[in-house]
Each structure stands twice: as structure tokens, then as C-alpha cells.
Short mmCIF file of C-alpha atoms in Angstrom, two decimals:
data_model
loop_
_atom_site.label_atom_id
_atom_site.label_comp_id
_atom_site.label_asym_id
_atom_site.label_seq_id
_atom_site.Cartn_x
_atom_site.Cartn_y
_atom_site.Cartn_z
CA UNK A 1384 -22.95 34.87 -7.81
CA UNK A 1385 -23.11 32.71 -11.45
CA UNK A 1386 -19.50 34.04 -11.76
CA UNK A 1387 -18.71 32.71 -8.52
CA UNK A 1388 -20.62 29.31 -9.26
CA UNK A 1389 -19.09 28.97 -13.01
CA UNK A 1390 -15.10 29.27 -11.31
CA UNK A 1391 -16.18 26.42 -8.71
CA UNK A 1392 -17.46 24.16 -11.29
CA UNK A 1393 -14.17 25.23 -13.25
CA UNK A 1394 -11.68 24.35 -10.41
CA UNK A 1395 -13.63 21.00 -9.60
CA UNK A 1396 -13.63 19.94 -13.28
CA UNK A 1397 -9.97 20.57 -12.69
CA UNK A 1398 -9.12 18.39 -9.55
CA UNK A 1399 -11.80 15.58 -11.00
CA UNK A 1400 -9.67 14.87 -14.50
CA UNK A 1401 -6.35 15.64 -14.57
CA UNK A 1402 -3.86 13.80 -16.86
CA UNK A 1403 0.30 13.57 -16.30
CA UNK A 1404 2.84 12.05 -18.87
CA UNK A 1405 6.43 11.39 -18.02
CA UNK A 1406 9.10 9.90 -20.42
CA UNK A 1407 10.79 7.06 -19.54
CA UNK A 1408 14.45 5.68 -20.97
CA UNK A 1409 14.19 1.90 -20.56
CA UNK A 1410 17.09 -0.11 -21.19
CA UNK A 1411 17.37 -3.60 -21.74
CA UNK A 1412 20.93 -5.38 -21.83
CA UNK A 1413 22.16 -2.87 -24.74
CA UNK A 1414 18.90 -2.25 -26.10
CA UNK A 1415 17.68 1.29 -25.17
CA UNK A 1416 14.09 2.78 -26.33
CA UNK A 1417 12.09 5.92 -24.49
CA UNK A 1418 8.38 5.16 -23.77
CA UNK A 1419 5.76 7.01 -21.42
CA UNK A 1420 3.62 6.66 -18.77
CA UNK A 1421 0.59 8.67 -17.99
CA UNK A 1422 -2.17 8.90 -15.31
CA UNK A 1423 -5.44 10.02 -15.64
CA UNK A 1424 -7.69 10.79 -13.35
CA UNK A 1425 -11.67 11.28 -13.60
CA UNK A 1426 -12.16 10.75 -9.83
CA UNK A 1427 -12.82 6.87 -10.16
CA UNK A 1428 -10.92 4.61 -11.77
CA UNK A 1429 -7.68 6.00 -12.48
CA UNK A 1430 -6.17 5.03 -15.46
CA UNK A 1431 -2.13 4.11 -15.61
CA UNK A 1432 -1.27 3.76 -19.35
CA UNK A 1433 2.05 2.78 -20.98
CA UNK A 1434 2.34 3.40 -24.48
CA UNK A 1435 5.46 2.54 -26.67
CA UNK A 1436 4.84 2.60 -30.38
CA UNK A 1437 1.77 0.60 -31.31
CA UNK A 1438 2.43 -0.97 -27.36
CA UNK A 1439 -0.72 0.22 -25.01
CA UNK A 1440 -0.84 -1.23 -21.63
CA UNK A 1441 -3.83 0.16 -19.35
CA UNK A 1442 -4.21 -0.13 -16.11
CA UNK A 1443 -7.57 0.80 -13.98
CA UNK A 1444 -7.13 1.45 -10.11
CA UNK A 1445 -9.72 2.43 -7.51
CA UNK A 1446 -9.02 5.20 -5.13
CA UNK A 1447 -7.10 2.63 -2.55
CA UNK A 1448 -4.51 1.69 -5.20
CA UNK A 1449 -6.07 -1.95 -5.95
CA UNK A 1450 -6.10 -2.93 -9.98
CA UNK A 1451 -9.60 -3.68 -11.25
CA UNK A 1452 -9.00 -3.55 -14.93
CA UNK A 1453 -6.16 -4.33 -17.34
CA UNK A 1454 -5.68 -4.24 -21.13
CA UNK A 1455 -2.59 -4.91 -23.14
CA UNK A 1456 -2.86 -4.21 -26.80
CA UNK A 1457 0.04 -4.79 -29.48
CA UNK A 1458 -1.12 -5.27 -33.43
CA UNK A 1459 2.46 -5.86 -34.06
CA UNK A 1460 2.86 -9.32 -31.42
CA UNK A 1461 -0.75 -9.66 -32.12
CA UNK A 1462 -1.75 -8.94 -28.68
CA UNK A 1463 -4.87 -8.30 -27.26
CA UNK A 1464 -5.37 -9.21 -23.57
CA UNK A 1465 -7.95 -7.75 -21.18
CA UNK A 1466 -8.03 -9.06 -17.07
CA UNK A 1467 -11.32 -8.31 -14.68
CA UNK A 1468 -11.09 -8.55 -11.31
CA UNK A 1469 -14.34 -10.17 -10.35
CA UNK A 1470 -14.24 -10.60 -6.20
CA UNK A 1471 -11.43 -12.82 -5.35
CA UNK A 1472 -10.48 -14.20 -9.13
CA UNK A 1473 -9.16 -12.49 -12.51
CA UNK A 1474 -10.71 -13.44 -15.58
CA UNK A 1475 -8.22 -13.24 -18.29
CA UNK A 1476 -9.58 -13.54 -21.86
CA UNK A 1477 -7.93 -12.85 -25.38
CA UNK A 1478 -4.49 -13.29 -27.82
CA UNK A 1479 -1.35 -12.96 -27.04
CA UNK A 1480 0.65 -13.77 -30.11
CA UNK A 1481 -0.04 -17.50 -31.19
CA UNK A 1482 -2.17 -18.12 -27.98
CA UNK A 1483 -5.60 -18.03 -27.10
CA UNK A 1484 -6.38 -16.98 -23.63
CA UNK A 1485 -9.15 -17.96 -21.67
CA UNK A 1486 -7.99 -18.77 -18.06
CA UNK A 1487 -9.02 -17.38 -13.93
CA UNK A 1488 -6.68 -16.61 -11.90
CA UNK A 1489 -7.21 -17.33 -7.92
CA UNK A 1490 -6.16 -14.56 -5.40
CA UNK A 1491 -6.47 -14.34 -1.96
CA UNK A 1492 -7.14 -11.19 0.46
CA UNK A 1493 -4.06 -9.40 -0.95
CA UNK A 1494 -5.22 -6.71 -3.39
CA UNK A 1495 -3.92 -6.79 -7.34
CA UNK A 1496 -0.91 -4.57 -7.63
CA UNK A 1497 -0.36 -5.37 -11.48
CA UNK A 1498 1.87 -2.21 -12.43
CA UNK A 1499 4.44 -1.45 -9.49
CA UNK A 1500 5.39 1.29 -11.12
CA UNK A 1501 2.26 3.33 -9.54
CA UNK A 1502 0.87 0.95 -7.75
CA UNK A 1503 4.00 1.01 -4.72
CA UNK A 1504 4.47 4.88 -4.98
CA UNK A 1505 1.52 5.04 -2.76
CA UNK A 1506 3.15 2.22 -0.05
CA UNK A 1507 7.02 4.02 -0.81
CA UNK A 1508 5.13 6.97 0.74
CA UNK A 1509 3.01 5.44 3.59
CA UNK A 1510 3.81 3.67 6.93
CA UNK A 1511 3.90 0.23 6.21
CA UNK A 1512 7.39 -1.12 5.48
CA UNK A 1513 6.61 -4.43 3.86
CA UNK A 1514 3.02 -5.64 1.85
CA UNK A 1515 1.89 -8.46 -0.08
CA UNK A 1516 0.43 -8.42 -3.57
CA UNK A 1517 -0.70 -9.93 -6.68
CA UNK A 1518 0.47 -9.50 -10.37
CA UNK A 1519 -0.50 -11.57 -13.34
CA UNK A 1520 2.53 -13.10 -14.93
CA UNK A 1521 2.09 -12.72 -18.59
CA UNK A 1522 4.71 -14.62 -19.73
CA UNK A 1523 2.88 -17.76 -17.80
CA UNK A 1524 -0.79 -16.63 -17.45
CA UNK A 1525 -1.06 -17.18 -14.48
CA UNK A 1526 -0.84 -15.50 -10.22
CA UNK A 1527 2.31 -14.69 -8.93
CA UNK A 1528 2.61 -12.74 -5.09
CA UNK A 1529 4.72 -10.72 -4.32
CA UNK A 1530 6.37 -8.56 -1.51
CA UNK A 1531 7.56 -5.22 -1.25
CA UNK A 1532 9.73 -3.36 1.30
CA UNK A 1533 11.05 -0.48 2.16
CA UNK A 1534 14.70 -0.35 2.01
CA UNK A 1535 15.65 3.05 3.34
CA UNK A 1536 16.49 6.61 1.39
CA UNK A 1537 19.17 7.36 -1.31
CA UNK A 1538 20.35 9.97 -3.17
CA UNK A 1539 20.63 9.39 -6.83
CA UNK A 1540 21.88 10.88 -10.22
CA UNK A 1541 19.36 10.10 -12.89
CA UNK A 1542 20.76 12.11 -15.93
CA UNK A 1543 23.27 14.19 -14.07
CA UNK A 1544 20.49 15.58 -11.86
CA UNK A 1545 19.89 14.44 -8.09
CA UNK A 1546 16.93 13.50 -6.72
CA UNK A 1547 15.79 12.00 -2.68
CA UNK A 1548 14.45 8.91 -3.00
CA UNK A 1549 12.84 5.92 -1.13
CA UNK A 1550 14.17 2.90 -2.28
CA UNK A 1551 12.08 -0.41 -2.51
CA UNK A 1552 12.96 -4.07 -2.99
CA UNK A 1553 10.37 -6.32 -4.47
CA UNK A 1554 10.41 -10.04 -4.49
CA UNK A 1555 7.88 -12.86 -5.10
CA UNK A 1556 6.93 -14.59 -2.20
CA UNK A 1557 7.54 -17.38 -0.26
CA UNK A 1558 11.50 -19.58 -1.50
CA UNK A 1559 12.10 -17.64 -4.50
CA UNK A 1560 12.38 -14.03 -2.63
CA UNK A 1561 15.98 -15.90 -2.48
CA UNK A 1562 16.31 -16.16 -6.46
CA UNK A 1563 15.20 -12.85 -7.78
CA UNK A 1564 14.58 -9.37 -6.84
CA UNK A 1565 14.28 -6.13 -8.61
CA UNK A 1566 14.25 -1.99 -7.03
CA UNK A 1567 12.27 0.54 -7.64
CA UNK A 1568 13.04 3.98 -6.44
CA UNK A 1569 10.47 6.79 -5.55
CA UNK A 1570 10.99 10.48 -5.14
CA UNK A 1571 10.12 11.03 -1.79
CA UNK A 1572 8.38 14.55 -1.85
CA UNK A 1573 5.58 13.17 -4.24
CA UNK A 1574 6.33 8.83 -4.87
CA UNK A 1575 6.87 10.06 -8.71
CA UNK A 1576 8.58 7.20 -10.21
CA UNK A 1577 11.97 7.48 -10.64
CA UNK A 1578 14.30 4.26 -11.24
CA UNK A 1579 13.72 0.76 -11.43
CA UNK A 1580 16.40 -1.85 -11.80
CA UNK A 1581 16.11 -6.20 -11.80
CA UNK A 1582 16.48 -8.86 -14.39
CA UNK A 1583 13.55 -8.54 -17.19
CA UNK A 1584 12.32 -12.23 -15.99
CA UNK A 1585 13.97 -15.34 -14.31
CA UNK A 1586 17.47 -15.42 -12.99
CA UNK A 1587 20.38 -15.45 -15.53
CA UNK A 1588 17.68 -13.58 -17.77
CA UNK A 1589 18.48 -10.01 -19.05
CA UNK A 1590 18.87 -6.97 -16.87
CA UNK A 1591 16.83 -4.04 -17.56
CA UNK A 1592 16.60 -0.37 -16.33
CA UNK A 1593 13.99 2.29 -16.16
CA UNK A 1594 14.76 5.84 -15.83
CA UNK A 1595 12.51 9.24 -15.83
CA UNK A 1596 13.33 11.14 -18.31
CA UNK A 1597 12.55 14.97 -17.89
CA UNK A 1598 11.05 16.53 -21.13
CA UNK A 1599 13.44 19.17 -22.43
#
């Protein structure tokens, strides 16, 4: 019977903390680098992290998918950012290169989706075809909403490999869906994040590309 009692605690340790890390080849106008992004999970939150280099972006989601937490730590830009959801504002406090911040950011009933990257794998794979969400723009400190929809299935080569995926467009909200949009594609037997293409900011900016990037 202890036997029996030590394997349970064993396989529930198991399904309570379980971390994944997938490489990612990110490409930005001729500019290529590889990076990762890992999950882990210890039941509640559930921790996204992006790491490049000295580059650590966090990213703490409840069980529903809705950002609570998020850090963003560079010594190299001198960067040091953390954002608390507290009800229906974010409190953003800390450096980000010559700045100072210390600002709250006003949301409404539409959760905080800050990195889309796992954040929509959970709506690619759901009913709903279109949502509304918050980020925090970094680059202005401030809200932006957005929308996401689904755009139907494709088949694409990542790599020389195929993979079925759902394909979703995301804009901001509002006049300037009409100015800028970006995709993200999902694998559809799991959401893993496969693809994501757009400008890297405002129109006539940069265009940049994410791709998975099996380990060998």
C-alpha cells in the first residue's frame, strides 16, 4: 500500500510541474538569431519565459489563459520592467534603458493577453473565432487592444517538414485593424506554436518572422 501511495504522489508531482522548451529561429529583415521559449507549470501560475542571451521575458498566467504577472529583464539595454495586474489596471514600475517607469495602465473587461505566442494557442484551439484583448505596448508604455481571429487551416513547410495548422490574424482594435496586422500559426493537434509573421512595430517598420525550430 506505501508503494502504491509513493507512485501516486510520484505521478501527481509529475502532472503538477512540468517544464517544455522549444527553439525558436526569429528573423528580423536580414537579421536572424535562435532564442527559446519555455512553459512551466506548478499547477498555478504558469510561467511563459523567453530567454535570448542575457534577454529574460516572464510571463505569469492563471489557469484561464489571463496574464497576471510580467517581467522583462536585459542588463545589456538596462532593462528591468515588472507589470501587476491589480483588478482592472496594470501597474508598471521600473527601467527601461534611459527611462524611468512608473505609470497604470487602464483595461476594461477584456483579459491581458501580453504574449500571443501562448496566450492565443488556447483560443486557435477553442470555439470562438474572434476575441478581444489587452497587451502593454512597451515601446509606448502604455494599453493597446487587440483582436484575434481565426482564419481557417493551412498546411505549412517550416524547415522542410509539414505541419496542420490553424492560422490566426491579429490586429489592434478599432481604425487601425486597417493599418497593421501580423499571423500566427498553431499546430492544430496540440496549439504548439509554430509561425508567426507581421511587421516588428508600425507600418513601413521591419518585417520579422518566428519559426519553431526542432532540436536536432
Amino acid at each position: 500500500m506505501k508503494k502504491v501511495l509513493l507512485l501516486l504522489f510520484l505521478f501527481l508531482s509529475v502532472l503538477l510541474f512540468c517544464k517544455t522548451t522549444n527553439n525558436y529561429k526569429i528573423a528580423i529583415g536580414e537579421d536572424v538569431y535562435y532564442s527559446t521559449f519555455s512553459t512551466d507549470t506548478t499547477d498555478s501560475p504558469i510561467l511563459y519565459i523567453y530567454r535570448h542571451e542575457v534577454e529574460e521575458q516572464i510571463n505569469y498566467y492563471n489557469l484561464d489563459g489571463v496574464t497576471q504577472k510580467y517581467t522583462h529583464k536585459d542588463s545589456t539595454r538596462n532593462i528591468d520592467l515588472t507589470a501587476i495586474k491589480y483588478g482592472k489596471n496594470i501597474i508598471l514600475k521600473g527601467s527601461f534603458e534611459q527611462k524611468v517607469i512608473d505609470t497604470i495602465v487602464k483595461l476594461d473587461d477584456a483579459p491581458w493577453k501580453q504574449s500571443m505566442s501562448y496566450s492565443l494557442s488556447e483560443f486557435a484551439l477553442g470555439d470562438e473565432e474572434k476575441i478581444e484583448y489587452w497587451i502593454v505596448r512597451l515601446d509606448k508604455f502604455k494599453g493597446q487592444k487587440m483582436q484575434a481571429e481565426k482564419t481557417g487551416i493551412e498546411e505549412i513547410t517550416i524547415a522542410g517538414k509539414q505541419y496542420n495548422a490553424l492560422k490566426v490574424k491579429i490586429s489592434a482594435t478599432g481604425l487601425r485593424s486597417k493599418f497593421w496586422s501580423g499571423h500566427y500559426w498553431f499546430r492544430s493537434s496540440d496549439g504548439l506554436f509554430l509561425r508567426y509573421e507581421g511587421l516588428n512595430g508600425l507600418p513601413g517598420s521591419i518585417k520579422t518572422i518566428i519559426e519553431f525550430n526542432e532540436k536536432e
